[in-house]
Tab-separated table of C-alpha atoms and ligand atoms in Angstrom:
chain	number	residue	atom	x	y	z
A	28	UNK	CA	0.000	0.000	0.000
A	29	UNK	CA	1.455	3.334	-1.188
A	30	UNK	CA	1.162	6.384	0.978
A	31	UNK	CA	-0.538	9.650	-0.386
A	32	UNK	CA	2.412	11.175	0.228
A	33	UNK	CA	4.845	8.355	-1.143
A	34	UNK	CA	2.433	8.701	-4.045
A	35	UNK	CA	2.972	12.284	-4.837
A	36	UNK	CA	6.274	12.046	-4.268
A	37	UNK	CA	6.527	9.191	-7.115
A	38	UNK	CA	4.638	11.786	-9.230
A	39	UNK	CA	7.118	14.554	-8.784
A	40	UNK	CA	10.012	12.027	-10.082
A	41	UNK	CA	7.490	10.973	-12.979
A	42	UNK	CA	7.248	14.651	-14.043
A	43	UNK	CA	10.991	15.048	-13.356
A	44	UNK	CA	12.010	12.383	-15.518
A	45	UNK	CA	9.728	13.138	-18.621
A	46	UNK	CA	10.441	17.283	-18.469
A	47	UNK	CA	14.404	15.982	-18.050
A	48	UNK	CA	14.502	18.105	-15.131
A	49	UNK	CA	13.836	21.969	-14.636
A	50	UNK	CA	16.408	23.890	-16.526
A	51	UNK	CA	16.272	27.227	-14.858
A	52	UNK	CA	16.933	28.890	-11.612
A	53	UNK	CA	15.753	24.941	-10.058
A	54	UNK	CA	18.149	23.091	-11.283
A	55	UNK	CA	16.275	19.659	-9.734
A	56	UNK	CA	16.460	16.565	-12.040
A	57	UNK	CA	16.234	12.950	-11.171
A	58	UNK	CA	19.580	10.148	-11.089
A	59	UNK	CA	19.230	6.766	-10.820
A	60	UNK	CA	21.521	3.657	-10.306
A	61	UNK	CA	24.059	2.894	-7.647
A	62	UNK	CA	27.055	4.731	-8.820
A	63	UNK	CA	25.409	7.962	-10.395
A	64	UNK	CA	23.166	8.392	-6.983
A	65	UNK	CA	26.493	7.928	-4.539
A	66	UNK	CA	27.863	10.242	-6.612
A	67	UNK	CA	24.869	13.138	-5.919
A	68	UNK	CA	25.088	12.358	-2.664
A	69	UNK	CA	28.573	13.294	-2.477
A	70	UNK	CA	28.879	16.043	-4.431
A	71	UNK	CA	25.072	17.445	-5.381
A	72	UNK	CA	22.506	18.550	-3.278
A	73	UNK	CA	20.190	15.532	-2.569
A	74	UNK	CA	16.642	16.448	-2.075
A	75	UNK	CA	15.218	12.950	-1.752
A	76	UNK	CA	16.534	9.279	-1.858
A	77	UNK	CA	14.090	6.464	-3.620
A	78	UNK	CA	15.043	3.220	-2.240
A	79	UNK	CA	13.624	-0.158	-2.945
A	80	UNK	CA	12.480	-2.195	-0.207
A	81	UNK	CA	14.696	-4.807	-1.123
A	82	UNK	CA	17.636	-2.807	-1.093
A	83	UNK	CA	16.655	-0.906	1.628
A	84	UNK	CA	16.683	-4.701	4.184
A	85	UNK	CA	20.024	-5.503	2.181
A	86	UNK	CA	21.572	-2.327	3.205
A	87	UNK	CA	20.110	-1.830	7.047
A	88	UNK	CA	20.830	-5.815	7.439
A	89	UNK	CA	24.309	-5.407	6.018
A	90	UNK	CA	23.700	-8.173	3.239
A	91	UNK	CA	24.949	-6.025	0.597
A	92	UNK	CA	26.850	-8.523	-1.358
A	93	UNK	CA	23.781	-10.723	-3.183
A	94	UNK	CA	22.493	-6.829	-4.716
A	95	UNK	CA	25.983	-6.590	-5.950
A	96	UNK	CA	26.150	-3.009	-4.063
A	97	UNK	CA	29.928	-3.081	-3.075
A	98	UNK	CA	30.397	-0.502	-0.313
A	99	UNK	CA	32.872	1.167	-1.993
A	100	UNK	CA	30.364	2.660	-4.880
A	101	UNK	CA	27.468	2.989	-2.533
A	102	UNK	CA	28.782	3.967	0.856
A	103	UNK	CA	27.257	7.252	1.197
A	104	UNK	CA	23.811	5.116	0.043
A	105	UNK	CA	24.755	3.241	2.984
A	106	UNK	CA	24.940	6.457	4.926
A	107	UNK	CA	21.854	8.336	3.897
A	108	UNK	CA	19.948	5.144	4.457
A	109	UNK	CA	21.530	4.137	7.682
A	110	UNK	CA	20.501	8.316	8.711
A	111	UNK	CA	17.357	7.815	7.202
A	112	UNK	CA	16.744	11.490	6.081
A	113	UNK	CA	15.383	12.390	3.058
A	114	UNK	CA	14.401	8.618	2.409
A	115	UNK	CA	11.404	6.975	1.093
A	116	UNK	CA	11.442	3.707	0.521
A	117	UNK	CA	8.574	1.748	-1.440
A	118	UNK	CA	7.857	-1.652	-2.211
A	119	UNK	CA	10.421	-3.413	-5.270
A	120	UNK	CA	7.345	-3.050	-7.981
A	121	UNK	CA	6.266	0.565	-6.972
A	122	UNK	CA	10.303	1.118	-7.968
A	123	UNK	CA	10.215	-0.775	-11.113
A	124	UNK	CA	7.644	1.536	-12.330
A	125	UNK	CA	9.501	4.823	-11.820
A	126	UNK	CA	13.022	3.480	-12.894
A	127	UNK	CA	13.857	3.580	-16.344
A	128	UNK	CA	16.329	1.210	-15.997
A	129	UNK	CA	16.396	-2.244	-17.601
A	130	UNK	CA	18.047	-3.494	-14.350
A	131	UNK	CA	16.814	-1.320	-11.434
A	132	UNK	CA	19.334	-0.779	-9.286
A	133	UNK	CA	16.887	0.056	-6.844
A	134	UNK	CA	18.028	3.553	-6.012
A	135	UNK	CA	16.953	6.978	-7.509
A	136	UNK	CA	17.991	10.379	-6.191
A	137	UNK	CA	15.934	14.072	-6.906
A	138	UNK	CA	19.014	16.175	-6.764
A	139	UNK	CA	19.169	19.837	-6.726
A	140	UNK	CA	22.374	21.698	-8.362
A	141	UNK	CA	23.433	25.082	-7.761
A	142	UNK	CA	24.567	27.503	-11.023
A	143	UNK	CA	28.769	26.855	-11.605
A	144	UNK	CA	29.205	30.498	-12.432
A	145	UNK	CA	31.176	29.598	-15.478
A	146	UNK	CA	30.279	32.959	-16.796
A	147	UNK	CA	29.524	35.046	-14.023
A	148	UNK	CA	32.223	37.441	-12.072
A	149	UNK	CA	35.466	36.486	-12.086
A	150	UNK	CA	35.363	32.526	-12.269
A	151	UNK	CA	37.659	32.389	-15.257
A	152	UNK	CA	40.128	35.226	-14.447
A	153	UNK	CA	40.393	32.893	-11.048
A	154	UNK	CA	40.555	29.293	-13.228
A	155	UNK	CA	43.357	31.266	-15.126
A	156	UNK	CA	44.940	32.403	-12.304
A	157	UNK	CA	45.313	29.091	-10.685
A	158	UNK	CA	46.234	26.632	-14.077
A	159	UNK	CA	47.675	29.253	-16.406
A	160	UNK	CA	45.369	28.264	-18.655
A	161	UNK	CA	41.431	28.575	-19.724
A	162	UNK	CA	39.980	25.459	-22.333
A	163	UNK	CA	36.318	26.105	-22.999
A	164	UNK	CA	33.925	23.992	-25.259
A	165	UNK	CA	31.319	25.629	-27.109
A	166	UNK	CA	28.163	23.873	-28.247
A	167	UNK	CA	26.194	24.872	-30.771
A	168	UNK	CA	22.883	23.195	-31.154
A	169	UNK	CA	24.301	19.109	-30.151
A	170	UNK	CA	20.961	17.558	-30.283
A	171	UNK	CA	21.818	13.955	-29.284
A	172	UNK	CA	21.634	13.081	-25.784
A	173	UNK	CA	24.283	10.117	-26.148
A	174	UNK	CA	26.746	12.463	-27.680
A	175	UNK	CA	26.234	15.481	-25.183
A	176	UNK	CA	26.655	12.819	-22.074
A	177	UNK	CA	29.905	11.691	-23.777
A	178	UNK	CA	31.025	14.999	-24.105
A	179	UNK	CA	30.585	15.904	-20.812
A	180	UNK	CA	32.631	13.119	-19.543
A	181	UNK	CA	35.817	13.567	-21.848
A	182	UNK	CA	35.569	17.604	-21.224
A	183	UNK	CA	36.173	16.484	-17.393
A	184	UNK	CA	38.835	13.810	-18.325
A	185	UNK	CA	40.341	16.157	-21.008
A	186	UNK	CA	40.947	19.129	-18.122
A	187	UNK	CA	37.993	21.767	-19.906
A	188	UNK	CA	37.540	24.813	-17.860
A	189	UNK	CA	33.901	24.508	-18.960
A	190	UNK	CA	30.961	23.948	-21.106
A	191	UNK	CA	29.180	26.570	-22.652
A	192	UNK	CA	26.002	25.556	-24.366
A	193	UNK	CA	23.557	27.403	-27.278
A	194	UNK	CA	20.053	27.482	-25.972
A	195	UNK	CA	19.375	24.790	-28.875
A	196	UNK	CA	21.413	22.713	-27.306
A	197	UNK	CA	19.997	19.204	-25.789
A	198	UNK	CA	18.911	20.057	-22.131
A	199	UNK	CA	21.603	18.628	-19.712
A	200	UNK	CA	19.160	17.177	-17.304
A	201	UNK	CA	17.982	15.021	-19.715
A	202	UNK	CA	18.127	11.138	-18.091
A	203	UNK	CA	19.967	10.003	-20.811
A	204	UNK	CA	22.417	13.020	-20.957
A	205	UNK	CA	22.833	12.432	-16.825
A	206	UNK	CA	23.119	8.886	-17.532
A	207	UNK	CA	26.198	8.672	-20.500
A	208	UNK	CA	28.077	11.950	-18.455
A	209	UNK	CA	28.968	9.248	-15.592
A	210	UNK	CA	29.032	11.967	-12.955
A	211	UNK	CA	30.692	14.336	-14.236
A	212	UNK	CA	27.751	16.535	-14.897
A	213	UNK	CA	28.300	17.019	-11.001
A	214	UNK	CA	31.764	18.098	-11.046
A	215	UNK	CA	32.321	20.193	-14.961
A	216	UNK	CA	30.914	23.890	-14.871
A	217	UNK	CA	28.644	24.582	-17.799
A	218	UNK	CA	25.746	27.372	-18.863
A	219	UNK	CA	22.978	27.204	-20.981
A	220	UNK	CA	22.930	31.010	-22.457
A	221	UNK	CA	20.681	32.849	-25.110
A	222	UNK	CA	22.305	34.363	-27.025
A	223	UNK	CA	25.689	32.619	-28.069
A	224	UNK	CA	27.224	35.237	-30.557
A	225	UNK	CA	27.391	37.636	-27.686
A	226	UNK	CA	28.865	35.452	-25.069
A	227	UNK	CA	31.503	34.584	-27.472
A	228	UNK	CA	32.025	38.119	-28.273
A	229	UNK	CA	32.251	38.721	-24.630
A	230	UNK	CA	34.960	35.928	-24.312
A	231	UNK	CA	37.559	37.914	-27.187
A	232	UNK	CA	37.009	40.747	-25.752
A	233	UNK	CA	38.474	38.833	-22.287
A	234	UNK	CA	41.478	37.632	-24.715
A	235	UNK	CA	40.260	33.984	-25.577
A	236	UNK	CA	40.566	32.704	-28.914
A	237	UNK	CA	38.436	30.837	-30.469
A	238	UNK	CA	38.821	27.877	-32.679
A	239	UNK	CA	35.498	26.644	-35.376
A	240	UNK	CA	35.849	22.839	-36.238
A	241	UNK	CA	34.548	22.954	-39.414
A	242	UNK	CA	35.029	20.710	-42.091
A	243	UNK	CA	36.023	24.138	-44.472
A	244	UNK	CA	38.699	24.108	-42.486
A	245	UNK	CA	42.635	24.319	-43.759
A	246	UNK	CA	44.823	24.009	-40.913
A	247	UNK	CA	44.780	21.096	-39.259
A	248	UNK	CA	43.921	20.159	-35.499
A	249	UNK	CA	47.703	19.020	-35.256
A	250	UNK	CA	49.032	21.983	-36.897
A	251	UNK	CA	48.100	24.710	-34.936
A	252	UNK	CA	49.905	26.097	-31.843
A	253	UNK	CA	47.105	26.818	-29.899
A	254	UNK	CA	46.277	29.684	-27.356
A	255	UNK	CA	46.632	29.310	-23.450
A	256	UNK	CA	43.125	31.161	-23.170
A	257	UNK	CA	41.014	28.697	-25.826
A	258	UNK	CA	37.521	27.797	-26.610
A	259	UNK	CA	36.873	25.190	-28.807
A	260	UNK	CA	33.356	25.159	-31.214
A	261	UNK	CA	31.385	22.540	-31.983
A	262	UNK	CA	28.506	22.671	-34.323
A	263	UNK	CA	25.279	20.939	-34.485
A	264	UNK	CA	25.451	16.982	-35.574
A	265	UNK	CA	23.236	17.451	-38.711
A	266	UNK	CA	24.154	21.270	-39.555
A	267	UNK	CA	27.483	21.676	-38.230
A	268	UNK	CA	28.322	25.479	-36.911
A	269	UNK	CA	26.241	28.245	-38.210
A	270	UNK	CA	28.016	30.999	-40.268
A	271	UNK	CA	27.068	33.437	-37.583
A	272	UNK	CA	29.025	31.227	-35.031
A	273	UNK	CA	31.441	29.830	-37.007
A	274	UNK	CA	32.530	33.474	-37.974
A	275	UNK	CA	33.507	34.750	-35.000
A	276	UNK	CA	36.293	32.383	-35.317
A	277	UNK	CA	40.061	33.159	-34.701
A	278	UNK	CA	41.104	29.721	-37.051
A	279	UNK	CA	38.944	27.178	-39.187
A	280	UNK	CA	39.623	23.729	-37.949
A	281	UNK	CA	40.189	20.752	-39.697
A	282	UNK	CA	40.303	16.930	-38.435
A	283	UNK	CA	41.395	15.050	-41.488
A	284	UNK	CA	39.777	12.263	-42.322
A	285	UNK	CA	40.397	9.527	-45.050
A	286	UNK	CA	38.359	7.352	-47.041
A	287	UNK	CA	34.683	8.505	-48.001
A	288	UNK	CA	34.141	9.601	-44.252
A	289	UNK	CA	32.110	12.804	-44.920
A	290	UNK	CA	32.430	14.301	-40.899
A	291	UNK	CA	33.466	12.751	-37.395
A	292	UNK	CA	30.632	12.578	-35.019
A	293	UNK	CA	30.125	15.409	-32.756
A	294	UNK	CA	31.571	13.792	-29.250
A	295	UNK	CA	34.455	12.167	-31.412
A	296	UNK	CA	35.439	15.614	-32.976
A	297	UNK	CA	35.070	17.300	-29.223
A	298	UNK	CA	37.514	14.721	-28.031
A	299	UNK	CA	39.993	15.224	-30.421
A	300	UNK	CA	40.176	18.578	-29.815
A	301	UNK	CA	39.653	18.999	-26.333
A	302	UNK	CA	42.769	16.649	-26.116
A	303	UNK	CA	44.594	18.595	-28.852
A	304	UNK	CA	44.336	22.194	-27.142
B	413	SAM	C1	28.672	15.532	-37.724
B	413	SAM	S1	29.514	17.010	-37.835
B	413	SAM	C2	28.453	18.004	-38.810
B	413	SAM	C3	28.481	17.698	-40.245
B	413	SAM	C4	27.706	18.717	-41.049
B	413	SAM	N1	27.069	18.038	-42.136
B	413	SAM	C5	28.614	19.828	-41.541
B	413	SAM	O1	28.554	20.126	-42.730
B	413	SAM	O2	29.335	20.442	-40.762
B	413	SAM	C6	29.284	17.754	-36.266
B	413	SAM	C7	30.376	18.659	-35.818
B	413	SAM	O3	31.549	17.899	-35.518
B	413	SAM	C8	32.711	18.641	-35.855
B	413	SAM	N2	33.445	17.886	-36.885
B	413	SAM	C9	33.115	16.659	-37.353
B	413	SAM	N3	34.046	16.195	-38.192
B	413	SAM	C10	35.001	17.152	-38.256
B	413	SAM	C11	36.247	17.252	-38.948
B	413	SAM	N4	36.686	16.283	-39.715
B	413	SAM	N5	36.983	18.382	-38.776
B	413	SAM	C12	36.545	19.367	-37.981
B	413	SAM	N6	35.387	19.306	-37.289
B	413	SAM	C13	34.622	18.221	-37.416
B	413	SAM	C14	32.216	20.000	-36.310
B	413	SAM	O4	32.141	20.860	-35.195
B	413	SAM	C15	30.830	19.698	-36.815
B	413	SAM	O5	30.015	20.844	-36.790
């Protein structure tokens, strides 16, 4: 038997997970699975904890290994449910029907993230100050939510300052987008703005230089000797960059490419580059 308030709270992750969370000012959106949720817990703010009831005896009776939870990927699970703040737990079928996992893991988290500030005050005088350089990645318009999670987690491997994304771009909080970014949509700064020309504008005007991948490109990624205060553009997976985008460019990119290859994917090209610079 489901409580009313177990039951609204079930529709409030429902809503979550089918708006792909709320992209302004409340940045709430829903995680599931045992890695991605110890992860919120340890660096997001958690608002509420969905446990299964299953998981929820394993973990209070210390049986952890027949779930598979090792306590080193779930420990602060372990905590929050040991605490048992911000917890609801409901029965293992109640769970199946709000996970939209194959194999539930039996966790889900409503997390709430704060703004990084990427663009506001002095955040990237200060991430100058302290690595001597800035690497930013600009998307334009990446519509696939595969390719933006994957992105995401090689701009946090690769050592990007941040993520700056066109208001076109696929929203973030998207399950899938959480899902592929392996956490590190909890850890890489990144802003959704407007109007893209004039951040970029805004950006040269701060001394970064900008580089358009762009398959009219001349100089290749390999050739170039590239600034200590970069941003890298990406364009849209069907359109590529826009002219008004692409021309605010310092240098036209290329990637060569043999064969009859026509363009790299998106999160391929990204890499490349955001290894590159
Ligand atoms: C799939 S491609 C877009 C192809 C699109 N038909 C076009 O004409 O640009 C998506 C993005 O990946 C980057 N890209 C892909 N292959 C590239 C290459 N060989 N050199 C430079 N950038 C590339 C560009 O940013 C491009 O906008």
């Amino acid at each position: 038997m489901i409580s009313s308030k177990d039951n609204k709270r079930i529709k409030y992750i429902r809503s979550l997970l089918e708006k792909g969370g709320i992209r302004k000012k409340n940045h709430s959106f829903v995680v599931e699975g045992i890695k991605l949720v110890d992860e919120a817990l340890e660096y997001g703010n958690v608002l509420d904890i969905i446990v299964s009831e299953s998981l929820y005896h394993e973990i209070v009776s210390g049986d952890l290994a027949r779930n598979g939870l090792l306590s080193d990927n779930g420990k602060h699970i372990i905590k929050q449910v040991k605490q048992g703040t911000s917890l609801t737990v409901v029965s293992d079928a109640v769970f199946k029907s709000v996970s939209e996992t194959i194999t539930p893991q039996g966790v889900i988290a409503v997390v709430d993230m704060p703004e990084s500030g990427l663009l506001e005050g002095d955040y990237l005088k200060k991430a100058y100050e302290k690595s001597g350089k800035i690497k930013l990645l600009v998307l334009e318009d990446t519509a696939d939510p595969g390719n933006m999670g994957t992105i995401m987690r090689t701009a946090e491997a690769a050592g990007v300052t941040g993520v700056i994304m066109g208001k076109g771009t696929v929203d973030v909080f998207n399950p899938k987008v959480v899902r592929s970014t392996m956490g590190s949509i909890f850890r890489l700064p990144f802003a959704y703005v407007d109007d893209l020309k004039a951040v970029i504008l805004g950006l040269k005007r701060d001394g970064i230089s900008f580089y358009a991948t762009h398959l009219k490109g001349k100089e290749s990624y390999r050739d170039i000797s590239y600034s200590d205060k970069a941003g890298i553009l990406i364009g849209n997976e069907a359109r590529g960059l826009s002219d008004k985008i692409a021309n605010l460019a310092d240098t036209y990119v290329i990637i060569p490419m043999q064969g009859k290859v026509e363009s790299l994917n998106a999160a391929v090209a990204a890499a490349l580059m955001m290894y590159e610079v």
